[in-house]
Amino acid sequence: MEEIYCFAGNPLDRADERRRDAGWIASLLDEPSSRLLPMRDLKPSVHNGGAVELEWQPVDPWRAQIEAGATLVLLGLGDGRAYFALDASGADLPPDPATENIDVRTLAPLISPGEAAILAEARSQIDWHARHRFCAQCGTPSVVAAGGWTRHCPSCKAHHFPRVDPVVIMLAVHGERALLGRGRRRPGARFSCLAGYMEPGETLEEAVRREVREESGIRCGRVRYLASQPWPFPSTLMMGFLAEALTEEITVDTEELVEARWFERDEIRDMVARAAAGDPDPATQVPSLPGPVAIAHQICRRWATGNDSV
Ligand SMILES: [Zn+2]
């Protein structure tokens, strides 16, 4: 089996074959066992105090919002019950002092891996609906269908499906050294793998070689897939690779990066250990890596600990 990283390993059955049946969705909403996760401004509701857990609520208190057209998504079935996400951004229920709303990035490492994966699904879906209210083909307001997994245009009859944006993220390796970049938006001396969106009309391997060449001037040969990770900010699929660097001279694309640098395997191993032990002080000038939540951390770990090679 493949390795599973944060936001992967969703335990729910998404019930694709049944969710187009509006009567079935309505019957699930009437089930007392069904649970709903209200999200305000894409932040889920969380219990205050004790262990950090998502605040799954009964459907009933939210019925007025649902009937008023708040976006509702069937996340799936599990443990004999249905789980929904609701966009509660506009709801005027009194705030519950026992709960608070926390952003997904902060919350993910604090909750169980299965809940983090469900949360990724919920955040991406609610965000997609909020930003795709009109038919891309004719401009008519579209409506939620198929339990939140489609938007349907009542005018031109087009169906629109939630989008996933594929991103390649890679560690280019040359012997005992690997290439890391420091992005414009990253604090301090935070380095990471190079990465970029795929473009239409290229393979994964071609996208890896293109991105490394564009950002660092390094040409790559062999490309090896390692693992993927859903990244719900807003709805990306991170696809991780090792790439064999054929050249060594770096020419940085200063639009994207402040610098790119070769690091020895030992250095990267130390950076992985420091990042796994806790987020290094962003003000420090010691080169650092993202924490284990990020697939960049995992790619660096897999290469630096010698378990994976190109
Ligand atoms: Zn239309």
PDB file of C-alpha atoms and ligand atoms in Angstrom:
ATOM      1  CA  MET A   1       0.000   0.000   0.000  1.00  0.00           C
ATOM      2  CA  GLU A   2       1.053   3.570  -0.627  1.00  0.00           C
ATOM      3  CA  GLU A   3       2.007   5.983   2.125  1.00  0.00           C
ATOM      4  CA  ILE A   4      -0.859   8.238   3.306  1.00  0.00           C
ATOM      5  CA  TYR A   5      -0.270  11.893   4.185  1.00  0.00           C
ATOM      6  CA  CYS A   6      -2.423  14.586   5.791  1.00  0.00           C
ATOM      7  CA  PHE A   7      -5.834  15.019   4.078  1.00  0.00           C
ATOM      8  CA  ALA A   8      -5.646  11.526   2.470  1.00  0.00           C
ATOM      9  CA  GLY A   9      -7.362   8.333   3.667  1.00  0.00           C
ATOM     10  CA  ASN A  10     -10.978   9.561   3.721  1.00  0.00           C
ATOM     11  CA  PRO A  11     -13.023   6.789   5.398  1.00  0.00           C
ATOM     12  CA  LEU A  12     -16.441   7.802   3.972  1.00  0.00           C
ATOM     13  CA  ASP A  13     -18.313   6.007   1.189  1.00  0.00           C
ATOM     14  CA  ARG A  14     -19.257   8.824  -1.203  1.00  0.00           C
ATOM     15  CA  ALA A  15     -22.274   6.863  -2.495  1.00  0.00           C
ATOM     16  CA  ASP A  16     -21.830   8.080  -6.053  1.00  0.00           C
ATOM     17  CA  GLU A  17     -24.452   5.676  -7.423  1.00  0.00           C
ATOM     18  CA  ARG A  18     -27.192   6.988  -5.109  1.00  0.00           C
ATOM     19  CA  ARG A  19     -26.478  10.664  -4.528  1.00  0.00           C
ATOM     20  CA  ARG A  20     -28.208  11.746  -7.760  1.00  0.00           C
ATOM     21  CA  ASP A  21     -31.491  10.611  -6.159  1.00  0.00           C
ATOM     22  CA  ALA A  22     -32.918  13.759  -4.492  1.00  0.00           C
ATOM     23  CA  GLY A  23     -35.533  11.667  -2.634  1.00  0.00           C
ATOM     24  CA  TRP A  24     -32.789   9.570  -1.054  1.00  0.00           C
ATOM     25  CA  ILE A  25     -30.844  12.699   0.000  1.00  0.00           C
ATOM     26  CA  ALA A  26     -34.054  14.111   1.560  1.00  0.00           C
ATOM     27  CA  SER A  27     -34.625  10.854   3.462  1.00  0.00           C
ATOM     28  CA  LEU A  28     -31.054  11.025   4.828  1.00  0.00           C
ATOM     29  CA  LEU A  29     -31.726  14.562   6.074  1.00  0.00           C
ATOM     30  CA  ASP A  30     -34.772  13.211   7.961  1.00  0.00           C
ATOM     31  CA  GLU A  31     -32.708  10.470   9.651  1.00  0.00           C
ATOM     32  CA  PRO A  32     -32.037  11.440  13.289  1.00  0.00           C
ATOM     33  CA  SER A  33     -28.613   9.757  13.085  1.00  0.00           C
ATOM     34  CA  SER A  34     -27.404  11.973  10.203  1.00  0.00           C
ATOM     35  CA  ARG A  35     -24.751  14.528  11.056  1.00  0.00           C
ATOM     36  CA  LEU A  36     -23.843  17.881   9.583  1.00  0.00           C
ATOM     37  CA  LEU A  37     -20.692  20.013   9.768  1.00  0.00           C
ATOM     38  CA  PRO A  38     -21.521  23.721   9.567  1.00  0.00           C
ATOM     39  CA  MET A  39     -18.685  25.788   8.073  1.00  0.00           C
ATOM     40  CA  ARG A  40     -18.517  29.562   8.425  1.00  0.00           C
ATOM     41  CA  ASP A  41     -16.192  31.254   5.954  1.00  0.00           C
ATOM     42  CA  LEU A  42     -14.737  27.782   5.230  1.00  0.00           C
ATOM     43  CA  LYS A  43     -13.906  27.229   8.900  1.00  0.00           C
ATOM     44  CA  PRO A  44     -15.468  24.220  10.647  1.00  0.00           C
ATOM     45  CA  SER A  45     -16.946  24.358  14.087  1.00  0.00           C
ATOM     46  CA  VAL A  46     -14.786  22.709  16.773  1.00  0.00           C
ATOM     47  CA  HIS A  47     -15.418  21.732  20.423  1.00  0.00           C
ATOM     48  CA  ASN A  48     -13.730  24.011  22.927  1.00  0.00           C
ATOM     49  CA  GLY A  49     -11.588  22.410  25.606  1.00  0.00           C
ATOM     50  CA  GLY A  50     -10.255  18.852  25.883  1.00  0.00           C
ATOM     51  CA  ALA A  51      -9.405  16.911  22.743  1.00  0.00           C
ATOM     52  CA  VAL A  52      -9.875  18.852  19.500  1.00  0.00           C
ATOM     53  CA  GLU A  53     -12.793  17.322  17.589  1.00  0.00           C
ATOM     54  CA  LEU A  54     -15.021  18.450  14.746  1.00  0.00           C
ATOM     55  CA  GLU A  55     -18.446  19.572  15.971  1.00  0.00           C
ATOM     56  CA  TRP A  56     -20.776  17.223  14.019  1.00  0.00           C
ATOM     57  CA  GLN A  57     -24.323  18.416  14.647  1.00  0.00           C
ATOM     58  CA  PRO A  58     -27.828  17.000  14.102  1.00  0.00           C
ATOM     59  CA  VAL A  59     -29.576  18.269  10.966  1.00  0.00           C
ATOM     60  CA  ASP A  60     -32.683  19.688  12.654  1.00  0.00           C
ATOM     61  CA  PRO A  61     -31.319  23.004  14.000  1.00  0.00           C
ATOM     62  CA  TRP A  62     -30.102  23.801  10.463  1.00  0.00           C
ATOM     63  CA  ARG A  63     -33.293  22.939   8.566  1.00  0.00           C
ATOM     64  CA  ALA A  64     -34.277  26.584   8.014  1.00  0.00           C
ATOM     65  CA  GLN A  65     -30.871  27.356   6.458  1.00  0.00           C
ATOM     66  CA  ILE A  66     -31.105  24.293   4.232  1.00  0.00           C
ATOM     67  CA  GLU A  67     -34.596  25.221   3.082  1.00  0.00           C
ATOM     68  CA  ALA A  68     -33.435  28.803   2.457  1.00  0.00           C
ATOM     69  CA  GLY A  69     -30.875  27.414  -0.018  1.00  0.00           C
ATOM     70  CA  ALA A  70     -27.613  27.248   1.967  1.00  0.00           C
ATOM     71  CA  THR A  71     -25.160  25.015   0.097  1.00  0.00           C
ATOM     72  CA  LEU A  72     -25.352  21.448   1.374  1.00  0.00           C
ATOM     73  CA  VAL A  73     -23.004  18.638   0.355  1.00  0.00           C
ATOM     74  CA  LEU A  74     -23.374  14.931   1.110  1.00  0.00           C
ATOM     75  CA  LEU A  75     -19.837  14.049   2.180  1.00  0.00           C
ATOM     76  CA  GLY A  76     -20.621  10.345   2.369  1.00  0.00           C
ATOM     77  CA  LEU A  77     -21.720   7.443   4.533  1.00  0.00           C
ATOM     78  CA  GLY A  78     -19.844   5.940   7.466  1.00  0.00           C
ATOM     79  CA  ASP A  79     -20.579   4.119  10.724  1.00  0.00           C
ATOM     80  CA  GLY A  80     -24.162   3.593   9.543  1.00  0.00           C
ATOM     81  CA  ARG A  81     -24.952   7.299   9.161  1.00  0.00           C
ATOM     82  CA  ALA A  82     -24.768  10.085   6.593  1.00  0.00           C
ATOM     83  CA  TYR A  83     -22.406  13.041   6.922  1.00  0.00           C
ATOM     84  CA  PHE A  84     -23.109  16.436   5.345  1.00  0.00           C
ATOM     85  CA  ALA A  85     -21.264  19.760   5.130  1.00  0.00           C
ATOM     86  CA  LEU A  86     -23.256  22.998   5.169  1.00  0.00           C
ATOM     87  CA  ASP A  87     -22.129  26.466   4.149  1.00  0.00           C
ATOM     88  CA  ALA A  88     -23.276  28.340   7.267  1.00  0.00           C
ATOM     89  CA  SER A  89     -21.460  31.573   6.405  1.00  0.00           C
ATOM     90  CA  GLY A  90     -24.669  33.606   6.305  1.00  0.00           C
ATOM     91  CA  ALA A  91     -26.486  31.833   9.157  1.00  0.00           C
ATOM     92  CA  ASP A  92     -27.568  34.019  12.071  1.00  0.00           C
ATOM     93  CA  LEU A  93     -27.809  31.310  14.731  1.00  0.00           C
ATOM     94  CA  PRO A  94     -26.446  32.568  18.058  1.00  0.00           C
ATOM     95  CA  PRO A  95     -22.792  31.534  18.445  1.00  0.00           C
ATOM     96  CA  ASP A  96     -22.393  28.522  20.732  1.00  0.00           C
ATOM     97  CA  PRO A  97     -19.870  29.351  23.485  1.00  0.00           C
ATOM     98  CA  ALA A  98     -18.823  25.675  23.627  1.00  0.00           C
ATOM     99  CA  THR A  99     -17.561  25.758  20.046  1.00  0.00           C
ATOM    100  CA  GLU A 100     -15.358  27.924  17.866  1.00  0.00           C
ATOM    101  CA  ASN A 101     -14.540  28.076  14.168  1.00  0.00           C
ATOM    102  CA  ILE A 102     -10.917  27.306  13.267  1.00  0.00           C
ATOM    103  CA  ASP A 103      -9.304  27.355   9.826  1.00  0.00           C
ATOM    104  CA  VAL A 104      -8.556  24.006   8.215  1.00  0.00           C
ATOM    105  CA  ARG A 105      -4.794  24.490   7.953  1.00  0.00           C
ATOM    106  CA  THR A 106      -4.456  25.089  11.707  1.00  0.00           C
ATOM    107  CA  LEU A 107      -6.849  22.299  12.562  1.00  0.00           C
ATOM    108  CA  ALA A 108      -5.578  19.502  10.314  1.00  0.00           C
ATOM    109  CA  PRO A 109      -2.597  18.352  12.423  1.00  0.00           C
ATOM    110  CA  LEU A 110      -4.707  18.452  15.614  1.00  0.00           C
ATOM    111  CA  ILE A 111      -7.549  16.114  14.623  1.00  0.00           C
ATOM    112  CA  SER A 112      -7.589  12.455  13.607  1.00  0.00           C
ATOM    113  CA  PRO A 113      -6.289  11.682  10.074  1.00  0.00           C
ATOM    114  CA  GLY A 114      -9.720  10.429   8.957  1.00  0.00           C
ATOM    115  CA  GLU A 115     -11.442  13.629  10.114  1.00  0.00           C
ATOM    116  CA  ALA A 116      -8.752  15.754   8.437  1.00  0.00           C
ATOM    117  CA  ALA A 117      -9.472  13.943   5.163  1.00  0.00           C
ATOM    118  CA  ILE A 118     -13.232  14.494   5.513  1.00  0.00           C
ATOM    119  CA  LEU A 119     -12.520  18.131   6.293  1.00  0.00           C
ATOM    120  CA  ALA A 120     -10.453  18.478   3.106  1.00  0.00           C
ATOM    121  CA  GLU A 121     -13.392  17.120   1.111  1.00  0.00           C
ATOM    122  CA  ALA A 122     -15.815  19.499   2.867  1.00  0.00           C
ATOM    123  CA  ARG A 123     -13.642  22.598   2.482  1.00  0.00           C
ATOM    124  CA  SER A 124     -12.935  22.053  -1.216  1.00  0.00           C
ATOM    125  CA  GLN A 125     -16.592  21.372  -1.997  1.00  0.00           C
ATOM    126  CA  ILE A 126     -18.069  24.300  -0.045  1.00  0.00           C
ATOM    127  CA  ASP A 127     -15.455  26.641  -1.531  1.00  0.00           C
ATOM    128  CA  TRP A 128     -16.142  25.421  -5.086  1.00  0.00           C
ATOM    129  CA  HIS A 129     -19.865  26.088  -4.770  1.00  0.00           C
ATOM    130  CA  ALA A 130     -19.255  29.559  -3.296  1.00  0.00           C
ATOM    131  CA  ARG A 131     -17.090  30.527  -6.297  1.00  0.00           C
ATOM    132  CA  HIS A 132     -19.076  28.833  -9.090  1.00  0.00           C
ATOM    133  CA  ARG A 133     -22.585  30.177  -8.743  1.00  0.00           C
ATOM    134  CA  PHE A 134     -23.114  30.869 -12.442  1.00  0.00           C
ATOM    135  CA  CYS A 135     -23.090  28.611 -15.486  1.00  0.00           C
ATOM    136  CA  ALA A 136     -19.672  28.930 -17.186  1.00  0.00           C
ATOM    137  CA  GLN A 137     -21.371  28.336 -20.539  1.00  0.00           C
ATOM    138  CA  CYS A 138     -24.272  30.832 -20.530  1.00  0.00           C
ATOM    139  CA  GLY A 139     -23.997  32.890 -17.319  1.00  0.00           C
ATOM    140  CA  THR A 140     -27.331  31.799 -15.782  1.00  0.00           C
ATOM    141  CA  PRO A 141     -27.309  31.174 -11.999  1.00  0.00           C
ATOM    142  CA  SER A 142     -26.799  27.412 -11.585  1.00  0.00           C
ATOM    143  CA  VAL A 143     -28.290  25.163  -8.902  1.00  0.00           C
ATOM    144  CA  VAL A 144     -26.775  22.516  -6.631  1.00  0.00           C
ATOM    145  CA  ALA A 145     -27.582  18.936  -7.684  1.00  0.00           C
ATOM    146  CA  ALA A 146     -26.526  15.345  -6.958  1.00  0.00           C
ATOM    147  CA  GLY A 147     -26.083  15.889  -3.227  1.00  0.00           C
ATOM    148  CA  GLY A 148     -23.701  18.775  -3.840  1.00  0.00           C
ATOM    149  CA  TRP A 149     -21.495  17.005  -6.400  1.00  0.00           C
ATOM    150  CA  THR A 150     -22.817  18.826  -9.478  1.00  0.00           C
ATOM    151  CA  ARG A 151     -24.137  22.251 -10.409  1.00  0.00           C
ATOM    152  CA  HIS A 152     -26.857  22.201 -13.019  1.00  0.00           C
ATOM    153  CA  CYS A 153     -27.784  25.064 -15.341  1.00  0.00           C
ATOM    154  CA  PRO A 154     -31.580  25.410 -15.658  1.00  0.00           C
ATOM    155  CA  SER A 155     -31.183  27.426 -18.879  1.00  0.00           C
ATOM    156  CA  CYS A 156     -28.694  25.600 -21.154  1.00  0.00           C
ATOM    157  CA  LYS A 157     -28.910  22.306 -19.177  1.00  0.00           C
ATOM    158  CA  ALA A 158     -25.121  22.064 -18.760  1.00  0.00           C
ATOM    159  CA  HIS A 159     -23.739  20.128 -15.808  1.00  0.00           C
ATOM    160  CA  HIS A 160     -20.682  21.483 -14.012  1.00  0.00           C
ATOM    161  CA  PHE A 161     -18.508  19.310 -11.799  1.00  0.00           C
ATOM    162  CA  PRO A 162     -16.210  20.283  -8.909  1.00  0.00           C
ATOM    163  CA  ARG A 163     -12.732  20.993 -10.163  1.00  0.00           C
ATOM    164  CA  VAL A 164      -9.428  19.622  -8.933  1.00  0.00           C
ATOM    165  CA  ASP A 165      -6.261  21.455  -9.979  1.00  0.00           C
ATOM    166  CA  PRO A 166      -3.303  19.086 -10.487  1.00  0.00           C
ATOM    167  CA  VAL A 167       0.072  20.318  -9.238  1.00  0.00           C
ATOM    168  CA  VAL A 168       3.405  18.530  -9.697  1.00  0.00           C
ATOM    169  CA  ILE A 169       5.844  18.871  -6.786  1.00  0.00           C
ATOM    170  CA  MET A 170       9.307  17.395  -7.054  1.00  0.00           C
ATOM    171  CA  LEU A 171      12.755  16.970  -5.638  1.00  0.00           C
ATOM    172  CA  ALA A 172      15.410  17.127  -8.365  1.00  0.00           C
ATOM    173  CA  VAL A 173      18.314  14.922  -7.296  1.00  0.00           C
ATOM    174  CA  HIS A 174      21.939  14.924  -8.493  1.00  0.00           C
ATOM    175  CA  GLY A 175      23.964  12.194  -6.787  1.00  0.00           C
ATOM    176  CA  GLU A 176      24.034  12.979  -3.068  1.00  0.00           C
ATOM    177  CA  ARG A 177      22.525  16.451  -3.495  1.00  0.00           C
ATOM    178  CA  ALA A 178      18.994  17.692  -4.071  1.00  0.00           C
ATOM    179  CA  LEU A 179      17.533  20.989  -5.221  1.00  0.00           C
ATOM    180  CA  LEU A 180      15.334  23.134  -2.981  1.00  0.00           C
ATOM    181  CA  GLY A 181      13.895  26.574  -3.634  1.00  0.00           C
ATOM    182  CA  ARG A 182      12.902  29.479  -1.432  1.00  0.00           C
ATOM    183  CA  GLY A 183       9.673  31.061  -2.623  1.00  0.00           C
ATOM    184  CA  ARG A 184       8.815  34.756  -2.662  1.00  0.00           C
ATOM    185  CA  ARG A 185       5.938  34.303  -0.232  1.00  0.00           C
ATOM    186  CA  ARG A 186       7.757  32.076   2.278  1.00  0.00           C
ATOM    187  CA  PRO A 187       9.046  33.534   5.536  1.00  0.00           C
ATOM    188  CA  GLY A 188      12.679  33.512   6.704  1.00  0.00           C
ATOM    189  CA  ALA A 189      14.872  30.758   5.269  1.00  0.00           C
ATOM    190  CA  ARG A 190      11.995  28.346   4.519  1.00  0.00           C
ATOM    191  CA  PHE A 191      12.977  26.111   1.602  1.00  0.00           C
ATOM    192  CA  SER A 192      10.776  23.576  -0.154  1.00  0.00           C
ATOM    193  CA  CYS A 193      10.469  21.371  -3.212  1.00  0.00           C
ATOM    194  CA  LEU A 194       9.863  23.101  -6.525  1.00  0.00           C
ATOM    195  CA  ALA A 195       6.250  22.843  -7.691  1.00  0.00           C
ATOM    196  CA  GLY A 196       3.823  24.129 -10.273  1.00  0.00           C
ATOM    197  CA  TYR A 197       0.441  23.684 -11.893  1.00  0.00           C
ATOM    198  CA  MET A 198       0.141  21.271 -14.779  1.00  0.00           C
ATOM    199  CA  GLU A 199      -0.752  22.798 -18.098  1.00  0.00           C
ATOM    200  CA  PRO A 200      -3.079  21.367 -20.749  1.00  0.00           C
ATOM    201  CA  GLY A 201      -1.400  19.005 -23.179  1.00  0.00           C
ATOM    202  CA  GLU A 202       1.483  17.614 -21.126  1.00  0.00           C
ATOM    203  CA  THR A 203       2.213  14.450 -19.193  1.00  0.00           C
ATOM    204  CA  LEU A 204       3.119  14.402 -15.510  1.00  0.00           C
ATOM    205  CA  GLU A 205       6.758  13.727 -16.390  1.00  0.00           C
ATOM    206  CA  GLU A 206       6.840  16.583 -18.899  1.00  0.00           C
ATOM    207  CA  ALA A 207       5.308  18.947 -16.327  1.00  0.00           C
ATOM    208  CA  VAL A 208       7.972  17.958 -13.766  1.00  0.00           C
ATOM    209  CA  ARG A 209      10.815  18.597 -16.249  1.00  0.00           C
ATOM    210  CA  ARG A 210       9.263  21.887 -17.423  1.00  0.00           C
ATOM    211  CA  GLU A 211       8.727  23.269 -13.924  1.00  0.00           C
ATOM    212  CA  VAL A 212      12.249  22.416 -12.732  1.00  0.00           C
ATOM    213  CA  ARG A 213      13.736  23.965 -15.850  1.00  0.00           C
ATOM    214  CA  GLU A 214      11.581  27.120 -15.651  1.00  0.00           C
ATOM    215  CA  GLU A 215      12.251  27.762 -11.969  1.00  0.00           C
ATOM    216  CA  SER A 216      15.912  26.730 -11.692  1.00  0.00           C
ATOM    217  CA  GLY A 217      17.361  26.224 -15.175  1.00  0.00           C
ATOM    218  CA  ILE A 218      18.153  22.578 -14.280  1.00  0.00           C
ATOM    219  CA  ARG A 219      17.389  19.933 -16.929  1.00  0.00           C
ATOM    220  CA  CYS A 220      15.950  16.624 -15.713  1.00  0.00           C
ATOM    221  CA  GLY A 221      15.891  13.108 -17.150  1.00  0.00           C
ATOM    222  CA  ARG A 222      14.199  10.240 -15.326  1.00  0.00           C
ATOM    223  CA  VAL A 223      11.119  11.097 -13.273  1.00  0.00           C
ATOM    224  CA  ARG A 224       9.690   8.791 -10.614  1.00  0.00           C
ATOM    225  CA  TYR A 225       6.245   9.144  -9.028  1.00  0.00           C
ATOM    226  CA  LEU A 226       6.142   8.842  -5.229  1.00  0.00           C
ATOM    227  CA  ALA A 227       2.738   9.818  -3.826  1.00  0.00           C
ATOM    228  CA  SER A 228      -0.149  12.263  -4.034  1.00  0.00           C
ATOM    229  CA  GLN A 229      -2.047  14.388  -1.524  1.00  0.00           C
ATOM    230  CA  PRO A 230      -5.351  16.288  -1.655  1.00  0.00           C
ATOM    231  CA  TRP A 231      -4.629  19.905  -0.657  1.00  0.00           C
ATOM    232  CA  PRO A 232      -7.880  21.758   0.030  1.00  0.00           C
ATOM    233  CA  PHE A 233      -6.625  25.350  -0.487  1.00  0.00           C
ATOM    234  CA  PRO A 234      -8.797  25.534  -2.473  1.00  0.00           C
ATOM    235  CA  SER A 235      -8.840  22.208  -4.335  1.00  0.00           C
ATOM    236  CA  THR A 236      -5.461  20.996  -5.483  1.00  0.00           C
ATOM    237  CA  LEU A 237      -4.080  17.510  -6.026  1.00  0.00           C
ATOM    238  CA  MET A 238      -0.386  17.555  -5.118  1.00  0.00           C
ATOM    239  CA  MET A 239       1.501  14.864  -7.054  1.00  0.00           C
ATOM    240  CA  GLY A 240       4.969  14.186  -5.683  1.00  0.00           C
ATOM    241  CA  PHE A 241       8.016  13.045  -7.698  1.00  0.00           C
ATOM    242  CA  LEU A 242      11.755  12.509  -7.611  1.00  0.00           C
ATOM    243  CA  ALA A 243      13.543  13.730 -10.732  1.00  0.00           C
ATOM    244  CA  GLU A 244      17.053  12.912 -11.950  1.00  0.00           C
ATOM    245  CA  ALA A 245      18.914  16.197 -12.527  1.00  0.00           C
ATOM    246  CA  LEU A 246      21.154  16.093 -15.612  1.00  0.00           C
ATOM    247  CA  THR A 247      22.772  19.506 -15.070  1.00  0.00           C
ATOM    248  CA  GLU A 248      24.030  21.427 -12.023  1.00  0.00           C
ATOM    249  CA  GLU A 249      24.182  25.112 -12.880  1.00  0.00           C
ATOM    250  CA  ILE A 250      21.240  27.011 -11.372  1.00  0.00           C
ATOM    251  CA  THR A 251      19.533  29.968 -13.056  1.00  0.00           C
ATOM    252  CA  VAL A 252      16.726  31.137 -10.781  1.00  0.00           C
ATOM    253  CA  ASP A 253      13.403  32.410 -12.075  1.00  0.00           C
ATOM    254  CA  THR A 254      13.172  35.459  -9.826  1.00  0.00           C
ATOM    255  CA  GLU A 255       9.432  35.839 -10.485  1.00  0.00           C
ATOM    256  CA  GLU A 256       8.863  32.610  -8.540  1.00  0.00           C
ATOM    257  CA  LEU A 257      11.854  32.142  -6.251  1.00  0.00           C
ATOM    258  CA  VAL A 258      14.214  34.207  -4.133  1.00  0.00           C
ATOM    259  CA  GLU A 259      16.842  31.486  -4.499  1.00  0.00           C
ATOM    260  CA  ALA A 260      17.370  27.832  -5.390  1.00  0.00           C
ATOM    261  CA  ARG A 261      20.210  25.846  -3.905  1.00  0.00           C
ATOM    262  CA  TRP A 262      21.720  22.347  -3.854  1.00  0.00           C
ATOM    263  CA  PHE A 263      21.629  20.707  -0.422  1.00  0.00           C
ATOM    264  CA  GLU A 264      23.596  17.630   0.673  1.00  0.00           C
ATOM    265  CA  ARG A 265      21.540  14.591   1.679  1.00  0.00           C
ATOM    266  CA  ASP A 266      22.753  14.970   5.297  1.00  0.00           C
ATOM    267  CA  GLU A 267      21.619  18.599   5.419  1.00  0.00           C
ATOM    268  CA  ILE A 268      18.156  17.692   4.169  1.00  0.00           C
ATOM    269  CA  ARG A 269      17.944  14.832   6.674  1.00  0.00           C
ATOM    270  CA  ASP A 270      18.658  17.350   9.476  1.00  0.00           C
ATOM    271  CA  MET A 271      16.111  19.819   8.079  1.00  0.00           C
ATOM    272  CA  VAL A 272      13.460  17.060   7.947  1.00  0.00           C
ATOM    273  CA  ALA A 273      14.176  16.124  11.582  1.00  0.00           C
ATOM    274  CA  ARG A 274      13.959  19.743  12.743  1.00  0.00           C
ATOM    275  CA  ALA A 275      10.715  20.358  10.845  1.00  0.00           C
ATOM    276  CA  ALA A 276       9.191  17.135  12.232  1.00  0.00           C
ATOM    277  CA  ALA A 277      10.080  18.214  15.774  1.00  0.00           C
ATOM    278  CA  GLY A 278       8.182  21.493  15.441  1.00  0.00           C
ATOM    279  CA  ASP A 279       7.893  24.474  13.163  1.00  0.00           C
ATOM    280  CA  PRO A 280      11.250  26.318  13.281  1.00  0.00           C
ATOM    281  CA  ASP A 281      11.174  29.986  14.171  1.00  0.00           C
ATOM    282  CA  PRO A 282      10.334  31.738  10.886  1.00  0.00           C
ATOM    283  CA  ALA A 283      12.758  34.568  11.754  1.00  0.00           C
ATOM    284  CA  THR A 284      15.755  32.224  11.866  1.00  0.00           C
ATOM    285  CA  GLN A 285      18.158  32.246   8.941  1.00  0.00           C
ATOM    286  CA  VAL A 286      18.886  28.511   9.295  1.00  0.00           C
ATOM    287  CA  PRO A 287      17.400  26.770   6.222  1.00  0.00           C
ATOM    288  CA  SER A 288      14.179  24.986   7.165  1.00  0.00           C
ATOM    289  CA  LEU A 289      11.504  22.784   5.564  1.00  0.00           C
ATOM    290  CA  PRO A 290       7.688  22.685   5.896  1.00  0.00           C
ATOM    291  CA  GLY A 291       6.271  20.371   8.570  1.00  0.00           C
ATOM    292  CA  PRO A 292       4.931  16.827   8.018  1.00  0.00           C
ATOM    293  CA  VAL A 293       1.483  18.102   6.921  1.00  0.00           C
ATOM    294  CA  ALA A 294       3.053  19.123   3.591  1.00  0.00           C
ATOM    295  CA  ILE A 295       3.935  16.527   0.958  1.00  0.00           C
ATOM    296  CA  ALA A 296       7.178  18.497   0.323  1.00  0.00           C
ATOM    297  CA  HIS A 297       8.322  17.389   3.788  1.00  0.00           C
ATOM    298  CA  GLN A 298       7.483  13.766   2.981  1.00  0.00           C
ATOM    299  CA  ILE A 299       9.272  13.796  -0.385  1.00  0.00           C
ATOM    300  CA  CYS A 300      12.412  15.214   1.266  1.00  0.00           C
ATOM    301  CA  ARG A 301      12.168  12.657   4.066  1.00  0.00           C
ATOM    302  CA  ARG A 302      11.789   9.726   1.679  1.00  0.00           C
ATOM    303  CA  TRP A 303      14.840  10.711  -0.339  1.00  0.00           C
ATOM    304  CA  ALA A 304      17.019  11.905   2.548  1.00  0.00           C
ATOM    305  CA  THR A 305      16.484   8.768   4.634  1.00  0.00           C
ATOM    306  CA  GLY A 306      17.515   6.637   1.674  1.00  0.00           C
ATOM    307  CA  ASN A 307      14.296   4.723   1.219  1.00  0.00           C
ATOM    308  CA  ASP A 308      13.535   6.142  -2.204  1.00  0.00           C
ATOM    309  CA  SER A 309      15.706   7.012  -5.172  1.00  0.00           C
ATOM    310  CA  VAL A 310      15.003   8.217  -8.706  1.00  0.00           C
TER     311      VAL A 310
HETATM  312 ZN    ZN B   1     -25.995  27.452 -18.828  1.00  0.00          ZN
END
